[in-house]
Short mmCIF file of C-alpha atoms and ligand atoms in Angstrom, two decimals:
data_model
loop_
_atom_site.label_atom_id
_atom_site.label_comp_id
_atom_site.label_asym_id
_atom_site.label_seq_id
_atom_site.Cartn_x
_atom_site.Cartn_y
_atom_site.Cartn_z
CA MET A 1376 -17.97 13.01 -4.56
CA LYS A 1377 -20.17 12.61 -7.58
CA ASN A 1378 -17.88 13.01 -10.60
CA PHE A 1379 -14.28 13.37 -11.74
CA ASN A 1380 -14.40 17.19 -11.75
CA GLU A 1381 -14.94 17.02 -8.00
CA ILE A 1382 -12.14 14.47 -7.59
CA ILE A 1383 -9.76 16.74 -9.53
CA ALA A 1384 -10.84 19.80 -7.49
CA PHE A 1385 -10.15 17.97 -4.21
CA ALA A 1386 -6.83 16.63 -5.52
CA LYS A 1387 -5.75 20.22 -6.30
CA GLU A 1388 -6.43 21.13 -2.66
CA ARG A 1389 -4.45 18.13 -1.37
CA GLY A 1390 -1.62 18.15 -3.91
CA PRO A 1391 0.94 18.36 -5.19
CA LYS A 1392 2.18 14.81 -4.53
CA THR A 1393 5.18 13.27 -6.28
CA ILE A 1394 4.57 10.44 -8.76
CA SER A 1395 7.25 8.08 -10.05
CA VAL A 1396 6.26 6.96 -13.53
CA ALA A 1397 7.47 3.53 -14.63
CA CYS A 1398 8.22 3.38 -18.39
CA ALA A 1399 7.13 6.96 -19.07
CA GLN A 1400 7.79 6.78 -22.85
CA ASP A 1401 4.15 7.15 -23.83
CA LYS A 1402 2.14 10.04 -25.28
CA GLU A 1403 -0.99 9.66 -23.09
CA VAL A 1404 1.13 9.24 -19.94
CA LEU A 1405 3.14 12.41 -20.64
CA LEU A 1406 0.00 14.38 -21.48
CA ALA A 1407 -1.56 13.26 -18.18
CA VAL A 1408 1.46 14.08 -16.00
CA GLU A 1409 1.85 17.47 -17.71
CA ALA A 1410 -1.83 18.26 -17.06
CA ALA A 1411 -1.43 17.13 -13.42
CA ARG A 1412 1.66 19.37 -13.07
CA LYS A 1413 -0.12 22.40 -14.54
CA GLU A 1414 -3.15 21.83 -12.27
CA GLY A 1415 -0.88 21.61 -9.19
CA ILE A 1416 -2.02 18.02 -8.50
CA ALA A 1417 1.31 16.23 -8.90
CA LYS A 1418 4.96 16.51 -9.85
CA ALA A 1419 6.47 13.59 -11.73
CA ILE A 1420 9.76 11.74 -11.87
CA LEU A 1421 9.93 10.05 -15.27
CA VAL A 1422 11.67 6.67 -15.27
CA GLY A 1423 12.20 5.02 -18.64
CA ASP A 1424 13.85 5.26 -22.02
CA GLU A 1425 15.28 8.79 -21.98
CA VAL A 1426 15.62 9.07 -25.77
CA LYS A 1427 12.01 8.02 -26.41
CA ILE A 1428 10.73 10.24 -23.56
CA ALA A 1429 12.57 13.23 -25.09
CA GLU A 1430 11.19 12.51 -28.60
CA ILE A 1431 7.59 12.31 -27.36
CA ALA A 1432 7.98 15.36 -25.10
CA GLU A 1433 9.28 17.41 -28.03
CA GLU A 1434 6.37 16.30 -30.22
CA LEU A 1435 3.93 17.36 -27.45
CA ASN A 1436 5.77 20.59 -26.67
CA ILE A 1437 6.41 19.50 -23.06
CA ALA A 1438 9.51 21.01 -21.41
CA LEU A 1439 11.49 18.22 -19.74
CA SER A 1440 13.25 20.85 -17.61
CA ASP A 1441 10.09 20.69 -15.45
CA TYR A 1442 10.83 17.01 -14.67
CA GLU A 1443 13.49 14.75 -13.25
CA VAL A 1444 14.19 12.02 -15.83
CA ILE A 1445 15.87 8.75 -14.84
CA ASN A 1446 17.19 6.80 -17.82
CA GLU A 1447 16.33 3.09 -17.59
CA ALA A 1448 15.35 1.48 -20.88
CA ASP A 1449 14.82 -2.03 -19.49
CA LEU A 1450 11.14 -2.41 -18.54
CA THR A 1451 11.63 -4.55 -15.43
CA ASN A 1452 14.41 -2.34 -14.08
CA ALA A 1453 12.38 0.81 -14.79
CA CYS A 1454 9.45 -0.62 -12.80
CA LEU A 1455 11.73 -1.61 -9.92
CA LYS A 1456 13.30 1.87 -9.88
CA ALA A 1457 9.90 3.61 -9.91
CA VAL A 1458 8.70 1.43 -7.03
CA GLU A 1459 11.93 1.98 -5.08
CA LEU A 1460 11.48 5.76 -5.34
CA VAL A 1461 8.23 5.31 -3.39
CA SER A 1462 9.44 2.73 -0.87
CA THR A 1463 12.41 5.00 -0.03
CA GLY A 1464 10.12 8.01 0.45
CA VAL A 1465 11.32 10.04 -2.57
CA ALA A 1466 7.89 9.80 -4.25
CA ASP A 1467 4.35 9.25 -2.96
CA ILE A 1468 2.65 7.39 -5.82
CA VAL A 1469 3.76 4.89 -8.51
CA MET A 1470 2.26 5.16 -12.00
CA LYS A 1471 2.24 2.47 -14.69
CA GLY A 1472 3.43 3.76 -18.07
CA LEU A 1473 4.02 1.79 -21.26
CA VAL A 1474 4.55 -1.63 -19.68
CA ASP A 1475 2.67 -4.90 -19.08
CA THR A 1476 0.59 -4.88 -15.91
CA SER A 1477 2.23 -8.08 -14.64
CA ILE A 1478 5.74 -6.52 -14.88
CA ILE A 1479 4.86 -3.52 -12.73
CA LEU A 1480 2.84 -5.63 -10.29
CA LYS A 1481 5.80 -7.96 -9.78
CA ALA A 1482 7.91 -4.90 -8.92
CA VAL A 1483 5.23 -3.71 -6.48
CA LEU A 1484 5.26 -7.18 -4.85
CA ASN A 1485 9.08 -7.38 -4.77
CA LYS A 1486 10.08 -8.58 -1.29
CA GLU A 1487 13.02 -6.19 -0.82
CA ILE A 1488 11.92 -2.90 -2.34
CA GLY A 1489 8.21 -3.43 -3.01
CA LEU A 1490 5.13 -1.96 -1.37
CA ARG A 1491 3.56 -5.02 0.28
CA THR A 1492 1.62 -4.63 3.53
CA GLY A 1493 1.08 -8.31 4.36
CA LEU A 1494 -2.53 -8.16 3.12
CA PRO A 1495 -3.81 -8.69 -0.45
CA LEU A 1496 -3.43 -5.75 -2.82
CA SER A 1497 -6.16 -5.26 -5.43
CA HIS A 1498 -7.27 -3.09 -8.32
CA VAL A 1499 -10.20 -0.68 -8.12
CA ALA A 1500 -11.60 1.06 -11.18
CA VAL A 1501 -13.88 4.06 -10.67
CA PHE A 1502 -16.46 4.86 -13.37
CA LYS A 1503 -18.91 7.61 -14.24
CA ILE A 1504 -21.44 6.60 -16.87
CA ASP A 1505 -24.19 8.82 -18.33
CA GLY A 1506 -27.52 7.82 -16.84
CA TYR A 1507 -26.10 6.35 -13.59
CA GLU A 1508 -26.21 9.13 -11.01
CA ARG A 1509 -23.30 8.02 -8.85
CA LEU A 1510 -19.63 7.17 -9.30
CA PHE A 1511 -19.25 3.39 -9.05
CA PHE A 1512 -16.31 1.07 -8.51
CA VAL A 1513 -15.42 -2.22 -10.22
CA THR A 1514 -13.04 -4.53 -8.37
CA ASP A 1515 -10.83 -6.48 -9.10
CA ALA A 1516 -10.49 -6.27 -12.88
CA ALA A 1517 -6.69 -6.25 -13.10
CA MET A 1518 -4.69 -7.95 -10.35
CA THR A 1519 -6.19 -10.95 -8.56
CA LEU A 1520 -6.82 -13.94 -10.81
CA SER A 1521 -9.35 -16.15 -8.95
CA PRO A 1522 -9.85 -14.85 -5.42
CA ASP A 1523 -11.06 -17.19 -2.67
CA LEU A 1524 -13.58 -16.02 -0.06
CA MET A 1525 -11.08 -14.38 2.30
CA THR A 1526 -9.26 -12.67 -0.57
CA LYS A 1527 -12.63 -11.34 -1.83
CA LYS A 1528 -13.24 -9.98 1.68
CA GLN A 1529 -9.93 -8.06 1.50
CA ILE A 1530 -10.61 -6.85 -2.06
CA LEU A 1531 -13.97 -5.58 -0.83
CA GLU A 1532 -12.38 -3.84 2.16
CA ASN A 1533 -9.72 -2.23 -0.04
CA ALA A 1534 -12.47 -0.77 -2.25
CA VAL A 1535 -14.43 0.42 0.79
CA SER A 1536 -11.33 2.30 2.05
CA LEU A 1537 -11.05 4.06 -1.31
CA ALA A 1538 -14.77 4.91 -1.19
CA HIS A 1539 -14.25 6.44 2.26
CA ALA A 1540 -11.37 8.53 0.81
CA LEU A 1541 -13.95 9.92 -1.65
CA ASP A 1542 -16.31 10.72 1.25
CA ILE A 1543 -18.74 7.92 0.36
CA GLU A 1544 -19.48 7.13 3.99
CA GLU A 1545 -21.31 3.80 3.79
CA PRO A 1546 -20.80 2.43 0.27
CA LYS A 1547 -23.25 -0.18 -1.01
CA VAL A 1548 -21.36 -3.24 -2.23
CA ALA A 1549 -23.04 -5.63 -4.68
CA VAL A 1550 -21.26 -8.98 -4.99
CA LEU A 1551 -21.79 -9.87 -8.64
CA CYS A 1552 -22.59 -13.31 -10.02
CA ALA A 1553 -24.70 -14.52 -12.94
CA LYS A 1554 -27.88 -14.62 -10.85
CA GLU A 1555 -29.32 -13.43 -7.55
CA LYS A 1556 -29.97 -16.80 -5.94
CA THR A 1557 -27.41 -19.10 -4.34
CA ASP A 1558 -26.58 -22.18 -6.37
CA GLU A 1559 -24.09 -24.87 -5.29
CA LYS A 1560 -23.05 -25.27 -8.94
CA MET A 1561 -21.98 -21.60 -9.00
CA PRO A 1562 -19.51 -21.26 -6.10
CA CYS A 1563 -19.31 -17.46 -6.44
CA THR A 1564 -22.98 -17.25 -5.36
CA ILE A 1565 -22.08 -19.02 -2.11
CA ASP A 1566 -19.15 -16.64 -1.53
CA ALA A 1567 -21.49 -13.69 -2.21
CA PHE A 1568 -23.99 -14.96 0.37
CA LYS A 1569 -21.17 -15.44 2.92
CA LEU A 1570 -19.82 -11.92 2.32
CA GLU A 1571 -23.26 -10.46 3.00
CA GLU A 1572 -23.42 -12.54 6.19
CA MET A 1573 -19.96 -11.30 7.24
CA GLN A 1574 -21.11 -7.70 6.92
CA LYS A 1575 -24.31 -8.41 8.85
CA ASN A 1576 -22.41 -10.03 11.74
CA GLY A 1577 -19.84 -7.21 11.90
CA GLU A 1578 -16.81 -8.96 10.34
CA ILE A 1579 -16.94 -6.42 7.48
CA LYS A 1580 -17.46 -2.81 8.53
CA GLY A 1581 -18.04 0.62 6.99
CA CYS A 1582 -20.34 -0.52 4.17
CA LEU A 1583 -23.49 -2.43 3.26
CA VAL A 1584 -22.94 -5.72 1.40
CA GLY A 1585 -25.46 -7.62 -0.73
CA GLY A 1586 -25.09 -10.79 -2.70
CA PRO A 1587 -25.45 -12.63 -4.87
CA PHE A 1588 -26.51 -9.96 -7.35
CA ALA A 1589 -26.77 -10.12 -11.12
CA LEU A 1590 -25.47 -6.91 -12.72
CA ASP A 1591 -28.93 -5.66 -13.76
CA ASN A 1592 -30.32 -5.78 -10.22
CA ALA A 1593 -27.22 -4.12 -8.83
CA VAL A 1594 -27.40 -1.05 -11.08
CA SER A 1595 -31.05 -0.74 -12.18
CA GLU A 1596 -33.78 -0.07 -9.63
CA GLU A 1597 -36.32 -0.92 -12.33
CA ALA A 1598 -34.73 -4.33 -12.97
CA ALA A 1599 -34.52 -5.04 -9.24
CA LYS A 1600 -38.20 -4.10 -8.80
CA HIS A 1601 -39.21 -6.18 -11.81
CA LYS A 1602 -37.55 -9.24 -10.26
CA GLY A 1603 -39.28 -8.55 -6.94
CA MET A 1604 -36.07 -7.71 -5.08
CA THR A 1605 -36.46 -5.63 -1.93
CA HIS A 1606 -32.76 -5.55 -0.97
CA PRO A 1607 -31.64 -1.98 -0.03
CA ILE A 1608 -28.71 -2.24 -2.46
CA GLY A 1609 -30.96 -3.16 -5.43
CA GLY A 1610 -30.19 -0.68 -8.26
CA LYS A 1611 -28.02 1.53 -6.03
CA ALA A 1612 -24.62 -0.17 -5.91
CA ASP A 1613 -21.51 1.94 -5.34
CA ILE A 1614 -19.08 -0.99 -5.53
CA LEU A 1615 -19.37 -3.96 -7.91
CA LEU A 1616 -17.26 -6.85 -6.60
CA VAL A 1617 -16.68 -9.25 -9.52
CA PRO A 1618 -15.98 -12.98 -9.11
CA ASN A 1619 -12.70 -13.12 -11.07
CA ILE A 1620 -10.31 -11.13 -13.26
CA GLU A 1621 -11.92 -12.22 -16.54
CA SER A 1622 -15.42 -11.00 -15.70
CA GLY A 1623 -14.01 -7.80 -14.18
CA ASN A 1624 -11.71 -7.02 -17.08
CA ILE A 1625 -14.47 -7.62 -19.64
CA LEU A 1626 -16.84 -5.39 -17.64
CA TYR A 1627 -14.14 -2.67 -17.37
CA LYS A 1628 -13.39 -2.67 -21.08
CA SER A 1629 -17.09 -2.84 -22.04
CA LEU A 1630 -17.73 0.25 -19.94
CA VAL A 1631 -14.80 2.07 -21.59
CA PHE A 1632 -15.31 1.02 -25.21
CA PHE A 1633 -19.09 0.47 -25.52
CA ALA A 1634 -20.52 2.75 -22.84
CA LYS A 1635 -17.78 5.43 -23.32
CA GLY A 1636 -17.59 5.83 -19.56
CA GLU A 1637 -15.18 8.19 -17.83
CA ASN A 1638 -12.88 6.24 -15.54
CA ALA A 1639 -9.81 5.95 -13.32
CA GLY A 1640 -7.90 3.01 -11.86
CA LEU A 1641 -5.63 2.27 -8.91
CA ILE A 1642 -4.01 -0.62 -7.08
CA VAL A 1643 -4.95 -0.20 -3.43
CA GLY A 1644 -3.99 -1.96 -0.21
CA ALA A 1645 -0.26 -1.32 -0.78
CA LYS A 1646 1.95 1.07 1.23
CA ALA A 1647 1.17 3.71 -1.41
CA PRO A 1648 -1.34 3.97 -4.27
CA ILE A 1649 -0.35 2.74 -7.72
CA VAL A 1650 -1.95 4.36 -10.77
CA LEU A 1651 -2.86 1.43 -12.99
CA THR A 1652 -4.86 1.91 -16.15
CA SER A 1653 -4.89 0.06 -19.43
CA ARG A 1654 -2.22 1.14 -21.93
CA ALA A 1655 -5.15 1.85 -24.30
CA ASP A 1656 -6.86 4.20 -21.82
CA SER A 1657 -6.88 7.94 -22.67
CA ASP A 1658 -4.79 10.73 -21.15
CA ILE A 1659 -7.98 11.94 -19.39
CA THR A 1660 -8.36 8.53 -17.71
CA LYS A 1661 -4.73 8.69 -16.62
CA LEU A 1662 -5.20 12.24 -15.25
CA ASN A 1663 -8.35 11.13 -13.38
CA SER A 1664 -6.34 8.25 -11.93
CA ILE A 1665 -3.53 10.54 -10.77
CA ALA A 1666 -6.12 12.75 -9.02
CA LEU A 1667 -7.71 9.67 -7.42
CA ALA A 1668 -4.28 8.48 -6.25
CA VAL A 1669 -3.58 11.89 -4.67
CA LEU A 1670 -6.80 11.58 -2.64
CA ALA A 1671 -5.95 7.99 -1.66
CA ALA A 1672 -2.39 8.99 -0.68
CA SER A 1673 -3.62 11.90 1.46
CA LYS A 1674 -5.96 9.52 3.28
CA GLN A 1675 -3.10 7.05 3.89
CA ASN A 1676 -0.68 9.67 5.27
C1 LIG B 1813 -7.95 -2.89 -15.96
C2 LIG B 1813 -7.01 -2.25 -16.88
C3 LIG B 1813 -5.63 -2.82 -16.92
C4 LIG B 1813 -5.61 -4.22 -17.46
O1 LIG B 1813 -6.30 -4.60 -18.34
S1 LIG B 1813 -4.53 -5.28 -16.68
C5 LIG B 1813 -4.56 -6.78 -17.57
C6 LIG B 1813 -4.79 -7.99 -16.75
N1 LIG B 1813 -3.95 -8.09 -15.59
C7 LIG B 1813 -2.81 -8.83 -15.54
O2 LIG B 1813 -2.33 -9.39 -16.51
C8 LIG B 1813 -2.15 -8.99 -14.20
C9 LIG B 1813 -2.75 -10.18 -13.47
N2 LIG B 1813 -1.99 -10.65 -12.34
C10 LIG B 1813 -0.73 -11.18 -12.44
O3 LIG B 1813 -0.10 -11.14 -13.49
C11 LIG B 1813 -0.16 -11.86 -11.23
O4 LIG B 1813 -1.16 -12.39 -10.43
C12 LIG B 1813 0.78 -10.94 -10.37
C13 LIG B 1813 -0.03 -9.92 -9.59
C14 LIG B 1813 1.81 -10.24 -11.25
C15 LIG B 1813 1.54 -11.84 -9.39
O5 LIG B 1813 2.25 -12.73 -10.17
P1 LIG B 1813 3.30 -13.79 -9.60
O6 LIG B 1813 4.44 -13.03 -8.98
O7 LIG B 1813 3.63 -14.74 -10.68
O8 LIG B 1813 2.34 -14.44 -8.55
P2 LIG B 1813 2.44 -15.49 -7.44
O9 LIG B 1813 1.04 -15.95 -7.28
O10 LIG B 1813 3.53 -16.48 -7.71
O11 LIG B 1813 2.83 -14.64 -6.14
C16 LIG B 1813 4.11 -14.17 -5.85
C17 LIG B 1813 4.06 -13.55 -4.47
O12 LIG B 1813 3.21 -12.38 -4.53
C18 LIG B 1813 2.12 -12.51 -3.62
N3 LIG B 1813 0.92 -11.94 -4.23
C19 LIG B 1813 0.36 -12.31 -5.42
N4 LIG B 1813 -0.73 -11.57 -5.64
C20 LIG B 1813 -0.85 -10.74 -4.56
C21 LIG B 1813 -1.79 -9.75 -4.20
N5 LIG B 1813 -2.84 -9.48 -4.95
N6 LIG B 1813 -1.60 -9.08 -3.03
C22 LIG B 1813 -0.55 -9.36 -2.22
N7 LIG B 1813 0.37 -10.30 -2.52
C23 LIG B 1813 0.20 -10.97 -3.66
C24 LIG B 1813 1.98 -14.02 -3.39
O13 LIG B 1813 1.35 -14.29 -2.18
C25 LIG B 1813 3.42 -14.46 -3.42
O14 LIG B 1813 4.00 -14.12 -2.18
P3 LIG B 1813 5.15 -15.00 -1.52
O15 LIG B 1813 6.29 -14.99 -2.49
O16 LIG B 1813 4.59 -16.37 -1.34
O17 LIG B 1813 5.47 -14.30 -0.24
#
C-alpha cells in the first residue's frame, strides 16, 4: 500500500471491527470514530465521562444512539475497562482517547486483564510525506524508553509484521544513529551493526536490515550517493528504527508539525492492536490509525 487512501479502502473491505475507546471525551476522537462508523470501518464503544462525551457529541451533531457508552470518569479505570473489553473478546481494538500515554499503556500491560503476549510491545508510527514516494514507519517513538539490543530486535520485528499486514513484502529497515559508521563511543551504532548481522545470518527474517544509518542516507538516495554508500537500503528505507524514545518522539513530532506529514500510530505486539496517537494529533490521523488497526487486527485473527 502506498498511501492512507489505500489503507482506508482495504480497512472498509475488512471491517467493521469493534473499538473500545478509553477516555472518549475528546472532539478529534469522536470525529474519527464517527467517520470510521460512517465508512463501515469500525463500530465504537465509548468509555469515559458520559456527561462530557454527550456535550461534545451534541456540539458535533453526533447521535450517541449509534454507540454504546460506558460511564467511567476516572482515567485509570476507563483505560482498564477499555482494555478489558478487548481481553474478554467484546471488542477487537483499544483506542487511546484524552488520556496520558503512560496511563493507557499501564492498563495494556496489566497482568490480570491486559493484552501482554510475553514479548515486548512497541509503538509504530506510519507516515506519508510529500516528496517521499513510499509510506514509512518510525519505531519506537512512544513506548519503550531505552531499548537494549534484544528489545530493539523485537521492536524491529513488530514493525516488520505491521509492514507485512500492509503488503510490504520485504520491508527495508534502516537502524538510525547519528552517523553511518560504528563508533564504540556511540553504543547505538554497535547495536545497529549487530541487527544487520542478525538479519544476514537469518535470526531476523522477512525484511532487509541496514545499520548504522544517519537519517539522510536512509531516506535520500542523493545523500547516500554523495557519501559513497552502496547499501541497498540507502535512500529507500521503509522502516526507521530509532535508538530511543526521545529521538523517535522528536522525529515523529517534527514530521507532524514541520513537514505536515499524514500519519497514523499503533502499539503492536500485543494480543490486539492499540490505536495510540498524540492527543494533539488531528481527527484525520486518528481515523488513519483506526483503519491501520483494522488491517493489523485482520492479520492477527
Ligand atoms: C507518539 C505520539 C504519542 C506520544 O507522544 S506518547 C509520549 C511519550 N510516551 C510515554 O510517556 C510513555 C513511555 N513509556 C512509559 O511510560 C512506560 O515505559 C510504560 C510503558 C507505561 C511502562 O511503565 P511501568 O509500568 O512503570 O514500567 P516498568 O518498566 O516498571 O514495567 C512494568 C511491567 O511491564 C513490562 N513492560 C514494560 N514495558 C513493556 C513493553 N514495552 N512490552 C512488554 N512489557 C513491558 C515490564 O517488563 C514489567 O513487567 P513485570 O511486572 O516485571 O512482569
